mmCIF file of C-alpha atoms in Angstrom:
data_model
loop_
_atom_site.group_PDB
_atom_site.id
_atom_site.type_symbol
_atom_site.label_atom_id
_atom_site.label_comp_id
_atom_site.label_asym_id
_atom_site.label_seq_id
_atom_site.Cartn_x
_atom_site.Cartn_y
_atom_site.Cartn_z
ATOM 1 C CA UNK A 24 141.094 201.046 -150.717
ATOM 2 C CA UNK A 25 141.419 202.766 -147.345
ATOM 3 C CA UNK A 26 143.951 200.169 -146.304
ATOM 4 C CA UNK A 27 146.087 200.858 -149.353
ATOM 5 C CA UNK A 28 146.146 204.574 -148.548
ATOM 6 C CA UNK A 29 147.452 203.851 -145.048
ATOM 7 C CA UNK A 30 150.225 201.716 -146.489
ATOM 8 C CA UNK A 31 151.168 204.456 -148.917
ATOM 9 C CA UNK A 32 151.275 207.056 -146.122
ATOM 10 C CA UNK A 33 153.447 204.727 -144.053
ATOM 11 C CA UNK A 34 155.909 204.308 -146.921
ATOM 12 C CA UNK A 35 156.063 208.048 -147.406
ATOM 13 C CA UNK A 36 156.916 208.621 -143.706
ATOM 14 C CA UNK A 37 159.642 206.011 -143.771
ATOM 15 C CA UNK A 38 161.143 207.579 -146.871
ATOM 16 C CA UNK A 39 161.137 211.024 -145.255
ATOM 17 C CA UNK A 40 162.877 209.726 -142.139
ATOM 18 C CA UNK A 41 165.490 207.988 -144.267
ATOM 19 C CA UNK A 42 166.251 211.138 -146.195
ATOM 20 C CA UNK A 43 166.599 213.083 -142.930
ATOM 21 C CA UNK A 44 169.122 210.593 -141.584
ATOM 22 C CA UNK A 45 171.136 210.773 -144.776
ATOM 23 C CA UNK A 46 171.242 214.571 -144.437
ATOM 24 C CA UNK A 47 172.521 214.299 -140.853
ATOM 25 C CA UNK A 48 175.356 211.995 -141.902
ATOM 26 C CA UNK A 49 176.373 214.372 -144.636
ATOM 27 C CA UNK A 50 176.383 217.284 -142.187
ATOM 28 C CA UNK A 51 178.529 215.306 -139.741
ATOM 29 C CA UNK A 52 180.917 214.369 -142.506
ATOM 30 C CA UNK A 53 181.271 217.994 -143.520
ATOM 31 C CA UNK A 54 181.888 218.982 -139.907
ATOM 32 C CA UNK A 55 184.607 216.371 -139.503
ATOM 33 C CA UNK A 56 186.207 217.542 -142.700
ATOM 34 C CA UNK A 57 186.330 221.133 -141.428
ATOM 35 C CA UNK A 58 187.968 220.079 -138.164
ATOM 36 C CA UNK A 59 190.597 218.069 -139.963
ATOM 37 C CA UNK A 60 191.686 220.900 -142.179
ATOM 38 C CA UNK A 61 192.272 223.291 -139.201
ATOM 39 C CA UNK A 62 196.053 223.753 -138.568
ATOM 40 C CA UNK A 63 197.334 222.186 -135.291
ATOM 41 C CA UNK A 64 199.040 224.498 -132.659
ATOM 42 C CA UNK A 65 202.847 224.141 -132.309
ATOM 43 C CA UNK A 66 204.457 224.316 -128.818
ATOM 44 C CA UNK A 67 208.114 225.417 -128.864
ATOM 45 C CA UNK A 68 210.350 224.519 -125.884
ATOM 46 C CA UNK A 69 213.550 226.414 -125.013
ATOM 47 C CA UNK A 70 215.978 223.571 -124.305
ATOM 48 C CA UNK A 71 219.137 225.571 -123.437
ATOM 49 C CA UNK A 72 220.273 228.609 -121.440
ATOM 50 C CA UNK A 73 223.384 230.621 -120.614
ATOM 51 C CA UNK A 74 224.733 230.610 -117.049
ATOM 52 C CA UNK A 75 224.396 234.110 -115.600
ATOM 53 C CA UNK A 76 227.535 235.475 -113.853
ATOM 54 C CA UNK A 77 226.813 237.052 -110.460
ATOM 55 C CA UNK A 78 228.441 240.492 -110.223
ATOM 56 C CA UNK A 79 227.522 241.283 -106.601
ATOM 57 C CA UNK A 80 228.571 238.414 -104.379
ATOM 58 C CA UNK A 81 225.859 237.434 -101.820
ATOM 59 C CA UNK A 82 226.939 237.326 -98.179
ATOM 60 C CA UNK A 83 226.277 235.399 -94.994
ATOM 61 C CA UNK A 84 225.361 237.609 -92.038
ATOM 62 C CA UNK A 85 226.112 236.725 -88.417
ATOM 63 C CA UNK A 86 225.412 238.782 -85.298
ATOM 64 C CA UNK A 87 227.222 239.373 -82.010
ATOM 65 C CA UNK A 88 227.751 241.945 -79.255
ATOM 66 C CA UNK A 89 230.678 244.312 -78.924
ATOM 67 C CA UNK A 90 232.610 243.721 -75.724
ATOM 68 C CA UNK A 91 235.883 244.856 -74.258
ATOM 69 C CA UNK A 92 239.092 243.313 -75.510
ATOM 70 C CA UNK A 93 239.664 242.205 -71.914
ATOM 71 C CA UNK A 94 236.354 241.285 -70.365
ATOM 72 C CA UNK A 95 236.449 239.493 -67.020
ATOM 73 C CA UNK A 96 234.844 239.296 -63.606
ATOM 74 C CA UNK A 97 236.629 240.900 -60.673
ATOM 75 C CA UNK A 98 236.635 239.531 -57.134
ATOM 76 C CA UNK A 99 238.520 239.850 -53.850
ATOM 77 C CA UNK A 100 240.530 237.073 -52.231
ATOM 78 C CA UNK A 101 239.078 237.664 -48.759
ATOM 79 C CA UNK A 102 235.574 237.303 -47.431
ATOM 80 C CA UNK A 103 233.538 239.937 -45.656
ATOM 81 C CA UNK A 104 230.715 242.447 -46.020
ATOM 82 C CA UNK A 105 230.761 245.047 -48.804
ATOM 83 C CA UNK A 106 231.016 248.434 -47.176
ATOM 84 C CA UNK A 107 230.527 250.558 -50.322
ATOM 85 C CA UNK A 108 230.153 250.121 -54.047
ATOM 86 C CA UNK A 109 231.486 253.271 -55.692
ATOM 87 C CA UNK A 110 230.457 252.598 -59.307
ATOM 88 C CA UNK A 111 227.334 251.884 -61.316
ATOM 89 C CA UNK A 112 226.664 249.684 -64.325
ATOM 90 C CA UNK A 113 227.854 251.342 -67.525
ATOM 91 C CA UNK A 114 230.110 253.800 -65.690
ATOM 92 C CA UNK A 115 233.461 254.736 -67.246
ATOM 93 C CA UNK A 116 236.446 254.271 -64.913
ATOM 94 C CA UNK A 117 240.152 255.015 -65.136
ATOM 95 C CA UNK A 118 243.110 252.925 -64.087
ATOM 96 C CA UNK A 119 243.481 252.890 -60.276
ATOM 97 C CA UNK A 120 239.887 253.967 -59.489
ATOM 98 C CA UNK A 121 238.420 252.244 -56.411
ATOM 99 C CA UNK A 122 235.351 250.260 -57.421
ATOM 100 C CA UNK A 123 234.237 248.821 -54.056
ATOM 101 C CA UNK A 124 235.449 248.521 -50.472
ATOM 102 C CA UNK A 125 235.027 245.591 -48.104
ATOM 103 C CA UNK A 126 234.586 245.736 -44.339
ATOM 104 C CA UNK A 127 236.190 242.730 -42.657
ATOM 105 C CA UNK A 128 236.566 242.733 -38.842
ATOM 106 C CA UNK A 129 238.619 239.554 -39.016
ATOM 107 C CA UNK A 130 241.267 241.242 -41.145
ATOM 108 C CA UNK A 131 241.471 244.230 -38.810
ATOM 109 C CA UNK A 132 241.868 241.949 -35.793
ATOM 110 C CA UNK A 133 244.489 239.912 -37.644
ATOM 111 C CA UNK A 134 246.534 243.024 -38.415
ATOM 112 C CA UNK A 135 246.327 244.191 -34.775
ATOM 113 C CA UNK A 136 247.329 240.759 -33.455
ATOM 114 C CA UNK A 137 250.299 240.456 -35.805
ATOM 115 C CA UNK A 138 251.454 243.975 -34.990
ATOM 116 C CA UNK A 139 251.569 242.960 -31.331
ATOM 117 C CA UNK A 140 253.522 239.803 -32.169
ATOM 118 C CA UNK A 141 255.967 241.837 -34.203
ATOM 119 C CA UNK A 142 256.546 244.323 -31.387
ATOM 120 C CA UNK A 143 257.078 241.480 -28.893
ATOM 121 C CA UNK A 144 259.575 239.814 -31.214
ATOM 122 C CA UNK A 145 261.474 243.086 -31.555
ATOM 123 C CA UNK A 146 261.627 243.433 -27.770
ATOM 124 C CA UNK A 147 263.020 239.916 -27.418
ATOM 125 C CA UNK A 148 265.561 240.686 -30.128
ATOM 126 C CA UNK A 149 266.616 243.832 -28.322
ATOM 127 C CA UNK A 150 267.208 241.891 -25.064
ATOM 128 C CA UNK A 151 269.079 239.194 -26.960
ATOM 129 C CA UNK A 152 271.408 241.801 -28.444
ATOM 130 C CA UNK A 153 272.088 243.288 -25.012
ATOM 131 C CA UNK A 154 272.746 239.831 -23.539
ATOM 132 C CA UNK A 155 275.091 238.928 -26.384
ATOM 133 C CA UNK A 156 277.077 242.137 -25.951
ATOM 134 C CA UNK A 157 277.308 241.622 -22.156
ATOM 135 C CA UNK A 158 278.439 238.021 -22.517
ATOM 136 C CA UNK A 159 280.992 239.017 -25.101
ATOM 137 C CA UNK A 160 282.423 241.628 -22.723
ATOM 138 C CA UNK A 161 282.564 239.206 -19.762
ATOM 139 C CA UNK A 162 284.247 236.535 -21.863
ATOM 140 C CA UNK A 163 286.779 239.105 -23.024
ATOM 141 C CA UNK A 164 287.545 239.868 -19.389
ATOM 142 C CA UNK A 165 287.607 236.138 -18.693
ATOM 143 C CA UNK A 166 284.814 236.452 -16.159
ATOM 144 C CA UNK A 167 282.564 233.939 -18.025
ATOM 145 C CA UNK A 168 283.337 230.861 -20.061
ATOM 146 C CA UNK A 169 282.985 230.814 -23.843
ATOM 147 C CA UNK A 170 279.965 228.492 -23.604
ATOM 148 C CA UNK A 171 277.875 231.313 -22.151
ATOM 149 C CA UNK A 172 278.764 233.528 -25.122
ATOM 150 C CA UNK A 173 277.765 230.742 -27.541
ATOM 151 C CA UNK A 174 274.371 230.485 -25.888
ATOM 152 C CA UNK A 175 273.870 234.238 -26.142
ATOM 153 C CA UNK A 176 274.730 234.235 -29.845
ATOM 154 C CA UNK A 177 272.276 231.370 -30.537
ATOM 155 C CA UNK A 178 269.559 233.241 -28.652
ATOM 156 C CA UNK A 179 270.269 236.365 -30.727
ATOM 157 C CA UNK A 180 269.996 234.370 -33.945
ATOM 158 C CA UNK A 181 266.673 232.813 -32.913
ATOM 159 C CA UNK A 182 265.298 236.215 -31.871
ATOM 160 C CA UNK A 183 266.287 237.675 -35.250
ATOM 161 C CA UNK A 184 264.459 234.882 -37.089
ATOM 162 C CA UNK A 185 261.381 235.407 -34.935
ATOM 163 C CA UNK A 186 261.340 239.104 -35.797
ATOM 164 C CA UNK A 187 261.617 238.344 -39.499
ATOM 165 C CA UNK A 188 258.796 235.798 -39.238
ATOM 166 C CA UNK A 189 256.550 238.214 -37.338
ATOM 167 C CA UNK A 190 257.244 240.964 -39.889
ATOM 168 C CA UNK A 191 256.316 238.648 -42.773
ATOM 169 C CA UNK A 192 253.053 237.694 -41.100
ATOM 170 C CA UNK A 193 252.268 241.351 -40.467
ATOM 171 C CA UNK A 194 252.907 242.237 -44.137
ATOM 172 C CA UNK A 195 250.663 239.367 -45.199
ATOM 173 C CA UNK A 196 247.849 240.637 -43.002
ATOM 174 C CA UNK A 197 248.295 244.187 -44.314
ATOM 175 C CA UNK A 198 248.242 242.948 -47.930
ATOM 176 C CA UNK A 199 245.056 241.062 -47.206
ATOM 177 C CA UNK A 200 243.628 244.213 -45.706
ATOM 178 C CA UNK A 201 244.526 246.067 -48.903
ATOM 179 C CA UNK A 202 242.493 243.447 -50.771
ATOM 180 C CA UNK A 203 239.402 244.943 -49.183
ATOM 181 C CA UNK A 204 239.567 247.547 -51.960
ATOM 182 C CA UNK A 205 238.652 246.571 -55.521
ATOM 183 C CA UNK A 206 240.670 248.714 -57.943
ATOM 184 C CA UNK A 207 240.305 249.113 -61.723
ATOM 185 C CA UNK A 208 243.421 247.698 -63.439
ATOM 186 C CA UNK A 209 243.010 249.948 -66.499
ATOM 187 C CA UNK A 210 240.543 252.271 -68.208
ATOM 188 C CA UNK A 211 237.242 250.638 -69.012
ATOM 189 C CA UNK A 212 233.543 250.338 -68.351
ATOM 190 C CA UNK A 213 231.622 248.546 -65.602
ATOM 191 C CA UNK A 214 229.601 245.973 -67.521
ATOM 192 C CA UNK A 215 227.736 244.350 -64.632
ATOM 193 C CA UNK A 216 227.367 244.584 -60.849
ATOM 194 C CA UNK A 217 226.942 241.235 -59.133
ATOM 195 C CA UNK A 218 226.947 242.535 -55.545
ATOM 196 C CA UNK A 219 225.742 245.669 -53.793
ATOM 197 C CA UNK A 220 226.568 247.536 -50.597
ATOM 198 C CA UNK A 221 225.797 245.466 -47.518
ATOM 199 C CA UNK A 222 226.116 242.077 -49.245
ATOM 200 C CA UNK A 223 228.314 239.461 -47.609
ATOM 201 C CA UNK A 224 230.669 237.788 -50.074
ATOM 202 C CA UNK A 225 233.034 234.867 -49.843
ATOM 203 C CA UNK A 226 236.626 234.922 -51.051
ATOM 204 C CA UNK A 227 236.699 234.751 -54.866
ATOM 205 C CA UNK A 228 233.032 235.660 -55.314
ATOM 206 C CA UNK A 229 232.422 237.974 -58.290
ATOM 207 C CA UNK A 230 231.622 241.608 -57.513
ATOM 208 C CA UNK A 231 231.744 243.382 -60.901
ATOM 209 C CA UNK A 232 232.385 242.545 -64.554
ATOM 210 C CA UNK A 233 235.005 244.814 -66.053
ATOM 211 C CA UNK A 234 235.110 245.686 -69.768
ATOM 212 C CA UNK A 235 238.328 247.206 -71.073
ATOM 213 C CA UNK A 236 237.690 250.135 -73.424
ATOM 214 C CA UNK A 237 241.221 250.246 -74.830
ATOM 215 C CA UNK A 238 240.508 247.336 -77.199
ATOM 216 C CA UNK A 239 237.211 245.827 -78.333
ATOM 217 C CA UNK A 240 236.111 242.505 -79.795
ATOM 218 C CA UNK A 241 233.058 240.610 -80.985
ATOM 219 C CA UNK A 242 232.464 236.861 -80.628
ATOM 220 C CA UNK A 243 230.425 235.282 -83.454
ATOM 221 C CA UNK A 244 229.021 231.731 -83.604
ATOM 222 C CA UNK A 245 229.697 230.318 -87.083
ATOM 223 C CA UNK A 246 229.023 226.967 -88.792
ATOM 224 C CA UNK A 247 232.002 224.705 -89.356
ATOM 225 C CA UNK A 248 232.379 225.301 -93.108
ATOM 226 C CA UNK A 249 232.421 229.085 -92.747
ATOM 227 C CA UNK A 250 234.615 229.144 -89.630
ATOM 228 C CA UNK A 251 237.284 227.032 -91.317
ATOM 229 C CA UNK A 252 237.328 229.366 -94.322
ATOM 230 C CA UNK A 253 238.305 232.315 -92.091
ATOM 231 C CA UNK A 254 242.021 232.016 -91.277
ATOM 232 C CA UNK A 255 243.499 233.980 -88.402
ATOM 233 C CA UNK A 256 244.777 237.515 -89.053
ATOM 234 C CA UNK A 257 242.342 237.814 -91.960
ATOM 235 C CA UNK A 258 240.485 241.118 -92.302
ATOM 236 C CA UNK A 259 236.707 240.794 -92.217
ATOM 237 C CA UNK A 260 233.968 243.362 -92.644
ATOM 238 C CA UNK A 261 231.959 244.225 -89.531
ATOM 239 C CA UNK A 262 229.057 246.681 -89.503
ATOM 240 C CA UNK A 263 227.050 248.268 -86.707
ATOM 241 C CA UNK A 264 223.417 248.688 -87.863
ATOM 242 C CA UNK A 265 222.363 250.904 -84.950
ATOM 243 C CA UNK A 266 224.968 253.592 -85.698
ATOM 244 C CA UNK A 267 225.190 252.902 -89.467
ATOM 245 C CA UNK A 268 228.968 252.431 -89.581
ATOM 246 C CA UNK A 269 231.285 249.762 -90.996
ATOM 247 C CA UNK A 270 234.841 248.810 -90.084
ATOM 248 C CA UNK A 271 237.412 246.083 -90.697
ATOM 249 C CA UNK A 272 238.255 243.631 -87.927
ATOM 250 C CA UNK A 273 240.861 240.881 -87.603
ATOM 251 C CA UNK A 274 240.121 237.238 -86.778
ATOM 252 C CA UNK A 275 242.224 236.512 -83.671
ATOM 253 C CA UNK A 276 240.665 233.421 -82.070
ATOM 254 C CA UNK A 277 238.650 230.356 -83.061
ATOM 255 C CA UNK A 278 237.358 227.980 -80.392
ATOM 256 C CA UNK A 279 236.157 224.429 -81.070
ATOM 257 C CA UNK A 280 232.509 223.443 -80.479
ATOM 258 C CA UNK A 281 231.559 221.837 -77.191
ATOM 259 C CA UNK A 282 230.653 218.154 -77.223
ATOM 260 C CA UNK A 283 226.925 217.503 -77.117
ATOM 261 C CA UNK A 284 226.068 220.999 -78.382
ATOM 262 C CA UNK A 285 225.446 222.418 -81.865
ATOM 263 C CA UNK A 286 228.623 222.304 -83.980
ATOM 264 C CA UNK A 287 229.239 226.046 -83.948
ATOM 265 C CA UNK A 288 232.698 227.597 -83.754
ATOM 266 C CA UNK A 289 233.156 230.765 -81.705
ATOM 267 C CA UNK A 290 235.197 233.160 -83.834
ATOM 268 C CA UNK A 291 236.616 236.240 -82.113
ATOM 269 C CA UNK A 292 237.090 239.355 -84.234
ATOM 270 C CA UNK A 293 239.233 242.118 -82.746
ATOM 271 C CA UNK A 294 238.100 245.618 -83.676
ATOM 272 C CA UNK A 295 240.212 248.744 -84.062
ATOM 273 C CA UNK A 296 240.132 251.240 -81.218
ATOM 274 C CA UNK A 297 236.638 252.689 -80.972
ATOM 275 C CA UNK A 298 234.631 254.764 -78.574
ATOM 276 C CA UNK A 299 233.570 253.163 -75.305
ATOM 277 C CA UNK A 300 229.990 253.912 -76.360
ATOM 278 C CA UNK A 301 230.192 251.031 -78.851
ATOM 279 C CA UNK A 302 230.393 248.498 -76.028
ATOM 280 C CA UNK A 303 227.272 246.351 -75.928
ATOM 281 C CA UNK A 304 225.845 247.297 -79.339
ATOM 282 C CA UNK A 305 224.967 244.743 -82.044
ATOM 283 C CA UNK A 306 227.670 243.943 -84.595
ATOM 284 C CA UNK A 307 227.089 242.214 -87.931
ATOM 285 C CA UNK A 308 229.735 240.054 -89.623
ATOM 286 C CA UNK A 309 229.722 239.976 -93.448
ATOM 287 C CA UNK A 310 231.164 236.821 -95.039
ATOM 288 C CA UNK A 311 230.916 236.247 -98.827
ATOM 289 C CA UNK A 312 229.221 232.929 -99.572
ATOM 290 C CA UNK A 313 232.125 231.964 -101.869
ATOM 291 C CA UNK A 314 235.559 233.156 -102.895
ATOM 292 C CA UNK A 315 235.181 231.731 -106.437
ATOM 293 C CA UNK A 316 233.361 232.989 -109.544
ATOM 294 C CA UNK A 317 229.619 232.613 -108.994
ATOM 295 C CA UNK A 318 226.948 231.751 -111.589
ATOM 296 C CA UNK A 319 223.195 231.304 -111.520
ATOM 297 C CA UNK A 320 221.359 228.628 -113.548
ATOM 298 C CA UNK A 321 217.786 227.383 -113.538
ATOM 299 C CA UNK A 322 216.768 224.439 -111.410
ATOM 300 C CA UNK A 323 216.169 222.273 -114.495
ATOM 301 C CA UNK A 324 219.752 222.752 -115.724
ATOM 302 C CA UNK A 325 221.299 221.211 -112.604
ATOM 303 C CA UNK A 326 221.708 217.443 -112.473
ATOM 304 C CA UNK A 327 223.537 214.834 -110.381
ATOM 305 C CA UNK A 328 225.495 211.696 -111.208
ATOM 306 C CA UNK A 329 225.374 208.353 -109.410
ATOM 307 C CA UNK A 330 227.864 209.618 -106.800
ATOM 308 C CA UNK A 331 225.581 212.594 -106.057
ATOM 309 C CA UNK A 332 228.020 215.045 -107.627
ATOM 310 C CA UNK A 333 226.462 218.052 -109.318
ATOM 311 C CA UNK A 334 227.166 218.884 -112.957
ATOM 312 C CA UNK A 335 225.804 220.755 -115.973
ATOM 313 C CA UNK A 336 225.363 219.452 -119.519
ATOM 314 C CA UNK A 337 226.722 221.415 -122.456
ATOM 315 C CA UNK A 338 224.002 221.907 -125.098
ATOM 316 C CA UNK A 339 226.516 222.203 -127.962
ATOM 317 C CA UNK A 340 229.032 219.442 -127.221
ATOM 318 C CA UNK A 341 226.863 217.312 -124.906
ATOM 319 C CA UNK A 342 229.727 216.997 -122.348
ATOM 320 C CA UNK A 343 229.464 217.332 -118.570
ATOM 321 C CA UNK A 344 230.741 220.321 -116.568
ATOM 322 C CA UNK A 345 231.307 219.579 -112.838
ATOM 323 C CA UNK A 346 229.999 222.317 -110.521
ATOM 324 C CA UNK A 347 229.582 223.002 -106.807
ATOM 325 C CA UNK A 348 226.210 224.111 -105.449
ATOM 326 C CA UNK A 349 226.531 227.139 -103.161
ATOM 327 C CA UNK A 350 222.908 228.115 -102.553
ATOM 328 C CA UNK A 351 219.415 227.357 -103.817
ATOM 329 C CA UNK A 352 217.083 230.292 -104.464
ATOM 330 C CA UNK A 353 213.525 230.570 -105.741
ATOM 331 C CA UNK A 354 214.520 231.622 -109.255
ATOM 332 C CA UNK A 355 217.619 229.476 -109.664
ATOM 333 C CA UNK A 356 220.684 227.791 -108.216
ATOM 334 C CA UNK A 357 223.974 229.525 -107.343
ATOM 335 C CA UNK A 358 226.974 227.462 -108.409
ATOM 336 C CA UNK A 359 230.727 227.687 -108.882
ATOM 337 C CA UNK A 360 232.865 225.832 -111.415
ATOM 338 C CA UNK A 361 236.491 225.497 -112.336
ATOM 339 C CA UNK A 362 235.395 225.751 -115.983
ATOM 340 C CA UNK A 363 234.306 229.035 -117.613
ATOM 341 C CA UNK A 364 230.565 228.599 -118.134
ATOM 342 C CA UNK A 365 230.313 230.529 -121.422
ATOM 343 C CA UNK A 366 228.622 227.984 -123.689
ATOM 344 C CA UNK A 367 224.892 227.176 -123.693
ATOM 345 C CA UNK A 368 223.743 224.796 -120.981
ATOM 346 C CA UNK A 369 221.158 222.110 -121.713
ATOM 347 C CA UNK A 370 217.911 222.034 -119.762
ATOM 348 C CA UNK A 371 216.717 218.649 -121.093
ATOM 349 C CA UNK A 372 217.780 215.056 -120.564
ATOM 350 C CA UNK A 373 220.918 213.621 -122.151
ATOM 351 C CA UNK A 374 218.677 211.131 -123.982
ATOM 352 C CA UNK A 375 216.829 213.674 -126.100
ATOM 353 C CA UNK A 376 219.434 216.408 -126.077
ATOM 354 C CA UNK A 377 221.232 215.238 -129.309
ATOM 355 C CA UNK A 378 217.941 215.421 -131.277
ATOM 356 C CA UNK A 379 217.111 218.467 -133.353
ATOM 357 C CA UNK A 380 214.168 219.831 -131.363
ATOM 358 C CA UNK A 381 213.682 222.662 -133.797
ATOM 359 C CA UNK A 382 213.106 220.183 -136.569
ATOM 360 C CA UNK A 383 210.671 218.311 -134.376
ATOM 361 C CA UNK A 384 208.761 221.529 -133.727
ATOM 362 C CA UNK A 385 208.458 222.230 -137.452
ATOM 363 C CA UNK A 386 206.866 218.841 -137.989
#
């Protein structure tokens, strides 16, 4: 009897557990049914855009220093010791001002020696003239033969040539002595002093750098593509940040890059007549990045063909529009095109572009 009760209790427990499991399955089924009837979220993608025209053209900026239109080093053609330097760096000078004087004992001795030679040659010439006149008179009186007169005339001719030669040597020495003074050829500014009073210099050694203030220029180092786009005599915009002014200059020179160095062209821009105080200040050259109509598109709209040529894809007609990339920015790409970019531009691949994405979104 007791055993039968245990069996009954066991059956009751198993039945209770079975009912509990059935309840759990029903609950799970209800839960799954609730999840299935919830609406799924729809993600909509914008697959086209309009190219944005750029109204204010971006610019390249290059920097240089204002210098005189004629900027060169000045030297003397004789050697010696500098007696005095009469100017300072940055000083304004006028045409004909003495910049420095040179003391050269050799030149002074050379002038003295050639003066003596010149005086001696003149004395010989004077005696030759007297002898020629005397011989001419004696021959006229038939007291001397004609051969003596011929000798006197030859001696007079040689003496004349010696005087001329001595005078030329004396003038040469005096001109060299004049070269002991360094004179400003025109109005300008002393840009640099290479030598000071008391220094010994050789012939041709630089003493000062002279900057002409009558005309001014700036030399800019430009990449090849930009330098080629600036033809000579073209007006370019040049600004001076330190004095907050802007002017128009003219491209007058373009030098080729040196071999073995960065491929940068030196472009010289001549400035209109300005104050000498502008010499040495920083100048900024403004060059537009393009002369064509400029647009901005997103990075995803730009694509390249097998020849690495850039193009855009029309979203409406699905045709290609060749473009040229000018610059890449954080928020887009700057491009130019020979076609007016007025129609929508596709941002997706050509493969899925013909499909109706709006219809796909509704599904």
